[in-house]
C-alpha cells in the first residue's frame, strides 16, 4: 500500500542518496570527523546502493568503514593534467610535479612509520627516500634545506590534513617552514591505506614510459568478449560524463561513438537519476550541467579580476576563425586594461603582467574543455560558442532600444 507518507519517505531517501553520491564525486575520500562528516554518514547509510551503482556504471570501487569512505576513481582520460590537486588557502595554487613527487614520498614514509610523526622527522625520511638512484637519475632531488622546498612539503602535509590522513596534535607548518619550530601529527593508518586508487601497485609495473605505466596501473582484465568490451566502453563514457566538463564526439574512438549513439539516453538518464546533473546534448557532444553549481573545481564565469579577464578572452576566442597566439592575447589584454582596468586589481594593471594573466585564463579555458592549445596557437572548441558576444548593433533613431552587445546564449557554468 502506498500513500502520501510513503511518497515523502521515498522522496527523502532519493534526495539523501543523491546528496551522498554528489559528496563522493566532489570529495572521493570522506572521513567520519572531517569537514564533510554529515555527507560521510549519508554515504555509510546508502553504501550498498552506491557501491553497486559505481561498480556497474564506472568500474569504481567504494570502500567504507567506521573511519572513512573511499571512492577509488579512475579518470576517463588518463592524460588530462588540467585538474591538479590544490593547496588550501586563498592562493589555492595547483600542485606541481615536484609536489606530486613529494606527496608520493611522504605517503611511503608514513606507511613505514609510527602512529605519530613530527614534520621534521618526516622531512628526514623524505630526503632519504629521495636519494633513490632512479629518482636521482630522473633529475629529482630534495634536500629540504631551501625555503621553497619546505613550502612544498608543508603544502603536501596540509593536503593530507584536509583529507584526514593526518591530524595535527601540536605546532603549525609555518613554524617549520621558517625554521622556528616543529609540528606533531597523528597518522590515521586506515585512512592512509585507502589513498591509492590504482588497480595494480606502482611497484608491480615494469613499464618505464609514463603513459604505459598509467595504462598498466589502471588496466582491466583481458577484454576477450563483446560483453566485457561493451562494459569497458560504458565505464569510460560514464566516467567522462561525470568528470569532464564536455564529452566531445570527436575525441571518441569509432566503437565508443557507436555505443554512445545507441545508449546515450540510458547513460545520461542513469547519471541524472543518481546525481541531479542535467544532460545538455549538442551536435558536437554532451555536457552534464550541474544546476546547483557545486560539482566543479573550476568555475566560469567567476568574479574578480582573473575571472573578468578570462571571460573577455573567451569572448574574443569564440569569434576566432584560426589559431590565436598567446602574444596576440597578451596584446589584447593591454588594450582591455585601458577600458576595464579601473575594475581590475593593481597588479593586473602593471606593465608586463599580461603574459601571466593570459596564461591563467588559458589554463582555466583548457581545463573546462573550451579551448585547445596547439603548436600554431589557441584553438576554440565548440562549447566556447556559449560565451560569444554579438557585434554591436547600430539602430536608427526611433527604433526599439536594446543591448548593443548581448550574449547569443546564456553563459552557464561549465563543469
Short mmCIF file of C-alpha atoms in Angstrom, two decimals:
data_model
loop_
_atom_site.label_atom_id
_atom_site.label_comp_id
_atom_site.label_asym_id
_atom_site.label_seq_id
_atom_site.Cartn_x
_atom_site.Cartn_y
_atom_site.Cartn_z
CA UNK A 1 0.00 0.00 0.00
CA UNK A 2 1.26 3.43 -0.90
CA UNK A 3 0.23 6.80 0.40
CA UNK A 4 1.43 10.35 0.96
CA UNK A 5 3.76 9.32 3.80
CA UNK A 6 5.36 6.59 1.71
CA UNK A 7 5.90 9.03 -1.15
CA UNK A 8 7.51 11.55 1.21
CA UNK A 9 9.81 8.90 2.66
CA UNK A 10 10.76 7.64 -0.79
CA UNK A 11 11.48 11.19 -1.91
CA UNK A 12 13.64 11.83 1.13
CA UNK A 13 15.56 8.60 0.56
CA UNK A 14 16.23 9.51 -3.09
CA UNK A 15 17.34 13.01 -2.07
CA UNK A 16 19.72 11.60 0.55
CA UNK A 17 21.12 9.07 -1.93
CA UNK A 18 21.74 11.89 -4.42
CA UNK A 19 23.47 14.03 -1.77
CA UNK A 20 25.68 11.08 -0.84
CA UNK A 21 26.64 10.39 -4.46
CA UNK A 22 27.42 14.06 -5.11
CA UNK A 23 29.55 14.21 -1.95
CA UNK A 24 31.66 11.27 -3.17
CA UNK A 25 32.09 12.79 -6.62
CA UNK A 26 33.22 16.04 -5.05
CA UNK A 27 35.38 14.50 -2.30
CA UNK A 28 36.21 10.84 -3.05
CA UNK A 29 37.74 10.48 0.44
CA UNK A 30 35.38 11.34 3.31
CA UNK A 31 36.16 10.88 6.99
CA UNK A 32 33.87 10.49 9.98
CA UNK A 33 35.24 13.58 11.73
CA UNK A 34 36.21 15.68 8.73
CA UNK A 35 34.55 18.77 7.25
CA UNK A 36 32.03 16.55 5.41
CA UNK A 37 31.02 14.38 8.36
CA UNK A 38 27.30 14.69 7.53
CA UNK A 39 27.94 13.51 3.97
CA UNK A 40 30.04 10.63 5.32
CA UNK A 41 27.09 9.42 7.40
CA UNK A 42 24.84 9.55 4.34
CA UNK A 43 27.37 7.54 2.34
CA UNK A 44 27.55 4.92 5.09
CA UNK A 45 23.76 4.70 5.17
CA UNK A 46 23.48 4.18 1.41
CA UNK A 47 26.79 2.36 0.90
CA UNK A 48 25.27 -0.77 -0.67
CA UNK A 49 23.36 1.14 -3.37
CA UNK A 50 26.24 3.48 -4.09
CA UNK A 51 28.73 0.61 -4.29
CA UNK A 52 26.53 -1.29 -6.76
CA UNK A 53 25.91 1.79 -8.94
CA UNK A 54 29.54 2.86 -9.19
CA UNK A 55 30.85 -0.66 -9.80
CA UNK A 56 28.26 -1.33 -12.51
CA UNK A 57 28.44 2.01 -14.32
CA UNK A 58 32.01 3.24 -13.81
CA UNK A 59 34.09 0.34 -12.50
CA UNK A 60 34.99 2.42 -9.42
CA UNK A 61 35.06 0.61 -6.10
CA UNK A 62 33.70 2.08 -2.88
CA UNK A 63 35.18 1.09 0.49
CA UNK A 64 33.55 2.22 3.71
CA UNK A 65 34.33 1.61 7.38
CA UNK A 66 33.80 3.44 10.64
CA UNK A 67 36.56 5.95 9.87
CA UNK A 68 36.31 6.75 6.18
CA UNK A 69 34.57 6.28 2.85
CA UNK A 70 36.84 5.99 -0.19
CA UNK A 71 35.63 6.03 -3.78
CA UNK A 72 38.53 4.79 -5.88
CA UNK A 73 38.10 6.84 -9.04
CA UNK A 74 39.92 6.26 -12.31
CA UNK A 75 39.60 9.16 -14.77
CA UNK A 76 38.14 8.58 -18.19
CA UNK A 77 41.15 10.37 -19.71
CA UNK A 78 44.46 9.41 -18.13
CA UNK A 79 46.45 12.15 -19.87
CA UNK A 80 44.40 15.13 -18.65
CA UNK A 81 46.67 17.16 -16.37
CA UNK A 82 44.40 20.21 -16.05
CA UNK A 83 42.73 19.33 -12.74
CA UNK A 84 45.62 19.14 -10.33
CA UNK A 85 45.35 18.95 -6.56
CA UNK A 86 45.46 22.37 -4.97
CA UNK A 87 46.81 23.64 -1.70
CA UNK A 88 44.40 25.14 0.78
CA UNK A 89 44.05 28.86 1.45
CA UNK A 90 43.40 31.90 -0.71
CA UNK A 91 46.15 31.17 -3.22
CA UNK A 92 44.95 27.61 -3.93
CA UNK A 93 47.88 27.05 -6.27
CA UNK A 94 47.86 23.79 -8.27
CA UNK A 95 50.32 21.07 -7.35
CA UNK A 96 53.47 20.99 -9.43
CA UNK A 97 55.35 17.87 -10.49
CA UNK A 98 57.70 18.36 -7.57
CA UNK A 99 54.84 18.49 -5.09
CA UNK A 100 53.35 15.31 -6.51
CA UNK A 101 56.68 13.54 -6.10
CA UNK A 102 56.87 14.84 -2.54
CA UNK A 103 53.34 13.59 -1.91
CA UNK A 104 54.24 10.07 -3.04
CA UNK A 105 57.43 10.04 -0.97
CA UNK A 106 55.53 11.35 2.05
CA UNK A 107 52.86 8.66 1.77
CA UNK A 108 55.55 5.99 1.52
CA UNK A 109 57.30 7.36 4.62
CA UNK A 110 54.05 7.48 6.58
CA UNK A 111 53.22 3.91 5.60
CA UNK A 112 56.52 2.71 7.07
CA UNK A 113 56.37 4.97 10.12
CA UNK A 114 54.71 5.06 13.52
CA UNK A 115 51.27 6.25 14.60
CA UNK A 116 52.70 9.70 15.37
CA UNK A 117 55.30 11.68 13.47
CA UNK A 118 56.94 15.09 13.68
CA UNK A 119 57.23 17.10 10.49
CA UNK A 120 60.98 17.44 10.91
CA UNK A 121 61.35 13.67 11.22
CA UNK A 122 59.06 13.15 8.24
CA UNK A 123 61.22 15.52 6.22
CA UNK A 124 64.33 13.46 7.08
CA UNK A 125 62.62 10.29 5.85
CA UNK A 126 61.57 12.01 2.63
CA UNK A 127 65.13 13.18 1.98
CA UNK A 128 66.40 9.61 2.47
CA UNK A 129 63.79 8.23 0.09
CA UNK A 130 64.65 10.90 -2.49
CA UNK A 131 68.21 9.60 -2.58
CA UNK A 132 66.99 6.58 -4.55
CA UNK A 133 69.27 6.24 -7.62
CA UNK A 134 66.30 6.06 -10.01
CA UNK A 135 64.91 9.34 -8.69
CA UNK A 136 68.33 10.98 -8.91
CA UNK A 137 68.72 9.72 -12.47
CA UNK A 138 65.36 11.29 -13.29
CA UNK A 139 66.63 14.64 -12.02
CA UNK A 140 64.57 14.61 -8.82
CA UNK A 141 66.41 15.71 -5.69
CA UNK A 142 65.25 17.05 -2.35
CA UNK A 143 67.34 18.42 0.49
CA UNK A 144 64.53 20.46 2.09
CA UNK A 145 67.19 22.96 3.07
CA UNK A 146 65.72 25.65 0.83
CA UNK A 147 62.60 27.52 1.86
CA UNK A 148 60.75 26.75 -1.37
CA UNK A 149 61.24 23.00 -0.82
CA UNK A 150 59.97 23.29 2.75
CA UNK A 151 56.97 25.24 1.46
CA UNK A 152 56.24 22.39 -0.95
CA UNK A 153 56.39 19.82 1.86
CA UNK A 154 54.11 22.00 4.00
CA UNK A 155 51.59 22.15 1.12
CA UNK A 156 51.66 18.35 0.86
CA UNK A 157 51.08 17.99 4.60
CA UNK A 158 48.17 20.44 4.51
CA UNK A 159 46.57 18.40 1.75
CA UNK A 160 46.89 15.26 3.88
CA UNK A 161 45.42 17.15 6.84
CA UNK A 162 42.42 18.15 4.73
CA UNK A 163 41.96 14.59 3.50
CA UNK A 164 42.11 13.26 7.05
CA UNK A 165 45.26 11.18 6.63
CA UNK A 166 46.97 13.31 9.29
CA UNK A 167 45.62 15.05 12.38
CA UNK A 168 47.61 17.94 13.84
CA UNK A 169 48.46 17.49 17.53
CA UNK A 170 50.71 20.48 18.18
CA UNK A 171 52.59 23.20 16.30
CA UNK A 172 51.99 24.63 12.82
CA UNK A 173 53.58 24.29 9.40
CA UNK A 174 54.65 27.94 9.16
CA UNK A 175 56.98 27.45 12.12
CA UNK A 176 58.63 24.53 10.34
CA UNK A 177 58.99 26.47 7.08
CA UNK A 178 60.65 29.38 8.87
CA UNK A 179 62.86 27.06 10.93
CA UNK A 180 61.35 28.28 14.22
CA UNK A 181 59.63 25.09 15.32
CA UNK A 182 58.18 21.69 14.50
CA UNK A 183 54.76 20.05 14.17
CA UNK A 184 53.43 16.79 15.61
CA UNK A 185 50.78 14.70 13.83
CA UNK A 186 48.71 11.63 14.45
CA UNK A 187 48.82 9.27 11.47
CA UNK A 188 45.44 7.73 10.70
CA UNK A 189 46.59 4.49 9.22
CA UNK A 190 43.22 3.21 8.00
CA UNK A 191 42.63 6.40 6.07
CA UNK A 192 46.20 6.29 4.76
CA UNK A 193 45.66 2.76 3.47
CA UNK A 194 42.78 3.97 1.30
CA UNK A 195 44.79 6.60 -0.56
CA UNK A 196 45.97 4.52 -3.57
CA UNK A 197 43.29 4.29 -6.27
CA UNK A 198 45.08 2.09 -8.81
CA UNK A 199 44.16 -1.49 -9.63
CA UNK A 200 47.82 -2.51 -9.56
CA UNK A 201 50.50 -1.12 -7.29
CA UNK A 202 53.14 1.06 -8.99
CA UNK A 203 55.88 -1.24 -7.73
CA UNK A 204 54.33 -4.09 -9.74
CA UNK A 205 54.62 -2.21 -13.04
CA UNK A 206 57.67 -2.93 -15.22
CA UNK A 207 56.99 -0.39 -17.97
CA UNK A 208 59.24 2.69 -17.94
CA UNK A 209 57.26 5.05 -20.16
CA UNK A 210 54.94 7.28 -18.11
CA UNK A 211 51.89 6.71 -20.31
CA UNK A 212 52.42 2.95 -20.36
CA UNK A 213 52.77 2.89 -16.58
CA UNK A 214 49.48 4.73 -16.12
CA UNK A 215 47.74 2.38 -18.52
CA UNK A 216 49.04 -0.73 -16.73
CA UNK A 217 48.17 0.61 -13.27
CA UNK A 218 44.55 1.17 -14.33
CA UNK A 219 44.06 -1.64 -16.87
CA UNK A 220 41.12 -4.04 -16.65
CA UNK A 221 41.11 -7.76 -17.18
CA UNK A 222 41.53 -9.08 -20.73
CA UNK A 223 38.60 -7.88 -22.85
CA UNK A 224 38.07 -11.18 -24.66
CA UNK A 225 34.30 -10.99 -25.15
CA UNK A 226 31.78 -8.50 -26.51
CA UNK A 227 30.21 -8.19 -23.07
CA UNK A 228 33.50 -7.17 -21.45
CA UNK A 229 34.34 -4.76 -24.27
CA UNK A 230 30.92 -3.09 -24.02
CA UNK A 231 31.30 -2.88 -20.26
CA UNK A 232 34.69 -1.17 -20.62
CA UNK A 233 33.19 1.35 -23.06
CA UNK A 234 30.25 2.02 -20.73
CA UNK A 235 32.65 2.61 -17.85
CA UNK A 236 34.78 5.03 -19.85
CA UNK A 237 31.84 7.03 -21.20
CA UNK A 238 30.20 7.33 -17.78
CA UNK A 239 33.50 8.43 -16.23
CA UNK A 240 33.88 11.10 -18.90
CA UNK A 241 30.33 12.35 -18.43
CA UNK A 242 30.75 12.52 -14.66
CA UNK A 243 34.22 14.04 -14.52
CA UNK A 244 34.82 16.09 -17.67
CA UNK A 245 33.23 19.46 -18.47
CA UNK A 246 32.35 18.32 -22.01
CA UNK A 247 32.42 15.00 -23.81
CA UNK A 248 33.21 15.73 -27.46
CA UNK A 249 32.23 13.12 -30.03
CA UNK A 250 35.41 13.81 -32.00
CA UNK A 251 37.52 12.63 -29.06
CA UNK A 252 35.97 9.15 -29.06
CA UNK A 253 37.07 6.05 -30.92
CA UNK A 254 34.67 4.64 -33.50
CA UNK A 255 33.38 1.84 -31.25
CA UNK A 256 32.92 4.27 -28.34
CA UNK A 257 30.96 6.71 -30.51
CA UNK A 258 28.79 3.90 -31.87
CA UNK A 259 28.00 2.69 -28.35
CA UNK A 260 27.22 6.25 -27.17
CA UNK A 261 24.92 6.80 -30.15
CA UNK A 262 22.90 3.72 -29.20
CA UNK A 263 22.96 4.15 -25.41
CA UNK A 264 23.09 7.94 -24.94
CA UNK A 265 19.62 8.19 -23.40
CA UNK A 266 20.27 5.34 -20.99
CA UNK A 267 23.68 6.63 -19.88
CA UNK A 268 22.59 10.23 -19.29
CA UNK A 269 19.35 9.17 -17.55
CA UNK A 270 21.25 6.93 -15.13
CA UNK A 271 23.64 9.75 -14.27
CA UNK A 272 20.83 12.30 -13.88
CA UNK A 273 18.90 9.98 -11.59
CA UNK A 274 21.83 9.48 -9.24
CA UNK A 275 23.40 12.95 -9.28
CA UNK A 276 20.84 15.50 -10.44
CA UNK A 277 23.07 16.56 -13.33
CA UNK A 278 21.20 17.57 -16.47
CA UNK A 279 22.32 16.42 -19.92
CA UNK A 280 22.91 19.19 -22.45
CA UNK A 281 23.17 17.44 -25.81
CA UNK A 282 24.59 19.34 -28.78
CA UNK A 283 25.75 18.38 -32.25
CA UNK A 284 29.37 18.30 -31.06
CA UNK A 285 28.98 16.47 -27.77
CA UNK A 286 27.39 16.26 -24.33
CA UNK A 287 27.84 18.25 -21.13
CA UNK A 288 26.29 17.18 -17.84
CA UNK A 289 25.34 20.57 -16.39
CA UNK A 290 25.03 20.98 -12.63
CA UNK A 291 22.04 23.17 -11.69
CA UNK A 292 23.47 23.53 -8.16
CA UNK A 293 26.89 24.70 -9.43
CA UNK A 294 28.61 22.54 -6.85
CA UNK A 295 30.38 19.67 -8.60
CA UNK A 296 33.25 21.64 -10.09
CA UNK A 297 36.78 22.67 -9.24
CA UNK A 298 36.90 25.33 -11.96
CA UNK A 299 34.16 27.90 -12.44
CA UNK A 300 33.28 30.22 -15.27
CA UNK A 301 32.11 32.96 -15.22
CA UNK A 302 33.81 33.93 -11.99
CA UNK A 303 34.07 37.17 -10.05
CA UNK A 304 37.31 39.09 -9.65
CA UNK A 305 40.00 40.32 -11.99
CA UNK A 306 41.09 36.94 -13.31
CA UNK A 307 37.51 35.84 -13.87
CA UNK A 308 36.74 39.02 -15.82
CA UNK A 309 39.84 38.71 -18.00
CA UNK A 310 39.09 35.06 -18.69
CA UNK A 311 35.55 35.90 -19.78
CA UNK A 312 36.74 38.71 -22.06
CA UNK A 313 39.34 36.47 -23.69
CA UNK A 314 36.75 33.72 -24.07
CA UNK A 315 34.50 36.09 -25.99
CA UNK A 316 37.39 37.04 -28.26
CA UNK A 317 38.46 33.44 -28.89
CA UNK A 318 34.88 32.36 -29.58
CA UNK A 319 34.91 34.57 -32.67
CA UNK A 320 38.30 33.35 -33.91
CA UNK A 321 38.40 31.51 -37.23
CA UNK A 322 42.02 30.40 -36.88
CA UNK A 323 44.52 29.67 -34.08
CA UNK A 324 45.35 32.67 -31.90
CA UNK A 325 48.85 33.07 -30.50
CA UNK A 326 49.42 33.89 -26.83
CA UNK A 327 51.27 37.08 -27.81
CA UNK A 328 48.16 38.33 -29.59
CA UNK A 329 46.08 37.63 -26.49
CA UNK A 330 48.60 39.48 -24.31
CA UNK A 331 48.31 42.48 -26.64
CA UNK A 332 44.53 42.25 -26.32
CA UNK A 333 44.78 42.29 -22.52
CA UNK A 334 46.81 45.51 -22.74
CA UNK A 335 44.02 47.06 -24.80
CA UNK A 336 41.32 45.77 -22.48
CA UNK A 337 43.14 47.27 -19.49
CA UNK A 338 42.54 50.74 -20.93
CA UNK A 339 38.79 50.14 -20.91
CA UNK A 340 38.32 47.88 -17.89
CA UNK A 341 41.45 48.44 -15.80
CA UNK A 342 39.55 50.53 -13.28
CA UNK A 343 37.80 47.36 -12.15
CA UNK A 344 40.95 45.22 -12.03
CA UNK A 345 43.47 44.69 -9.28
CA UNK A 346 46.53 46.92 -9.22
CA UNK A 347 48.88 44.02 -10.04
CA UNK A 348 46.87 43.19 -13.18
CA UNK A 349 47.42 46.72 -14.48
CA UNK A 350 51.19 46.55 -14.06
CA UNK A 351 53.17 46.66 -17.34
CA UNK A 352 54.38 43.18 -18.23
CA UNK A 353 51.63 41.38 -16.29
CA UNK A 354 49.79 40.43 -19.50
CA UNK A 355 51.52 37.08 -20.30
CA UNK A 356 50.81 35.71 -16.82
CA UNK A 357 47.19 36.90 -16.97
CA UNK A 358 46.77 35.20 -20.35
CA UNK A 359 48.36 32.01 -19.04
CA UNK A 360 45.99 31.87 -16.07
CA UNK A 361 43.00 32.43 -18.33
CA UNK A 362 44.09 29.77 -20.81
CA UNK A 363 44.66 27.23 -18.04
CA UNK A 364 41.04 27.66 -16.99
CA UNK A 365 39.67 27.55 -20.54
CA UNK A 366 41.64 24.39 -21.33
CA UNK A 367 40.51 22.74 -18.08
CA UNK A 368 36.89 23.48 -18.98
CA UNK A 369 37.27 21.96 -22.45
CA UNK A 370 36.59 25.33 -24.09
CA UNK A 371 39.88 25.75 -25.98
CA UNK A 372 42.78 23.58 -27.08
CA UNK A 373 46.43 24.51 -27.31
CA UNK A 374 48.28 23.56 -30.48
CA UNK A 375 51.69 24.28 -31.98
CA UNK A 376 50.07 27.05 -34.01
CA UNK A 377 48.22 28.74 -31.15
CA UNK A 378 45.00 28.54 -29.16
CA UNK A 379 42.03 26.96 -30.95
CA UNK A 380 38.44 27.42 -29.71
CA UNK A 381 36.36 24.32 -29.10
CA UNK A 382 32.62 24.18 -29.86
CA UNK A 383 31.41 24.68 -26.26
CA UNK A 384 33.11 28.09 -26.21
CA UNK A 385 30.36 29.41 -28.51
CA UNK A 386 28.13 29.99 -25.49
CA UNK A 387 30.46 32.80 -24.43
CA UNK A 388 30.43 34.51 -27.82
CA UNK A 389 29.09 38.06 -27.94
CA UNK A 390 27.38 39.63 -30.93
CA UNK A 391 28.91 42.62 -32.62
CA UNK A 392 27.36 45.97 -31.60
CA UNK A 393 24.16 46.81 -33.49
CA UNK A 394 23.66 50.40 -34.65
CA UNK A 395 19.96 51.25 -34.55
CA UNK A 396 18.18 54.02 -36.40
CA UNK A 397 16.69 56.80 -34.27
CA UNK A 398 13.22 55.92 -33.07
CA UNK A 399 13.64 52.15 -33.23
CA UNK A 400 13.24 49.92 -30.21
CA UNK A 401 16.17 50.09 -27.84
CA UNK A 402 18.14 47.02 -26.90
CA UNK A 403 21.50 45.81 -25.73
CA UNK A 404 24.34 46.73 -28.05
CA UNK A 405 26.15 43.54 -27.21
CA UNK A 406 24.04 40.65 -25.99
CA UNK A 407 25.10 37.04 -25.48
CA UNK A 408 23.93 34.59 -28.11
CA UNK A 409 23.46 32.00 -25.42
CA UNK A 410 23.12 32.11 -21.67
CA UNK A 411 26.50 31.81 -20.03
CA UNK A 412 26.06 28.86 -17.74
CA UNK A 413 28.75 27.38 -15.55
CA UNK A 414 30.65 24.58 -17.24
CA UNK A 415 31.55 21.59 -15.14
#
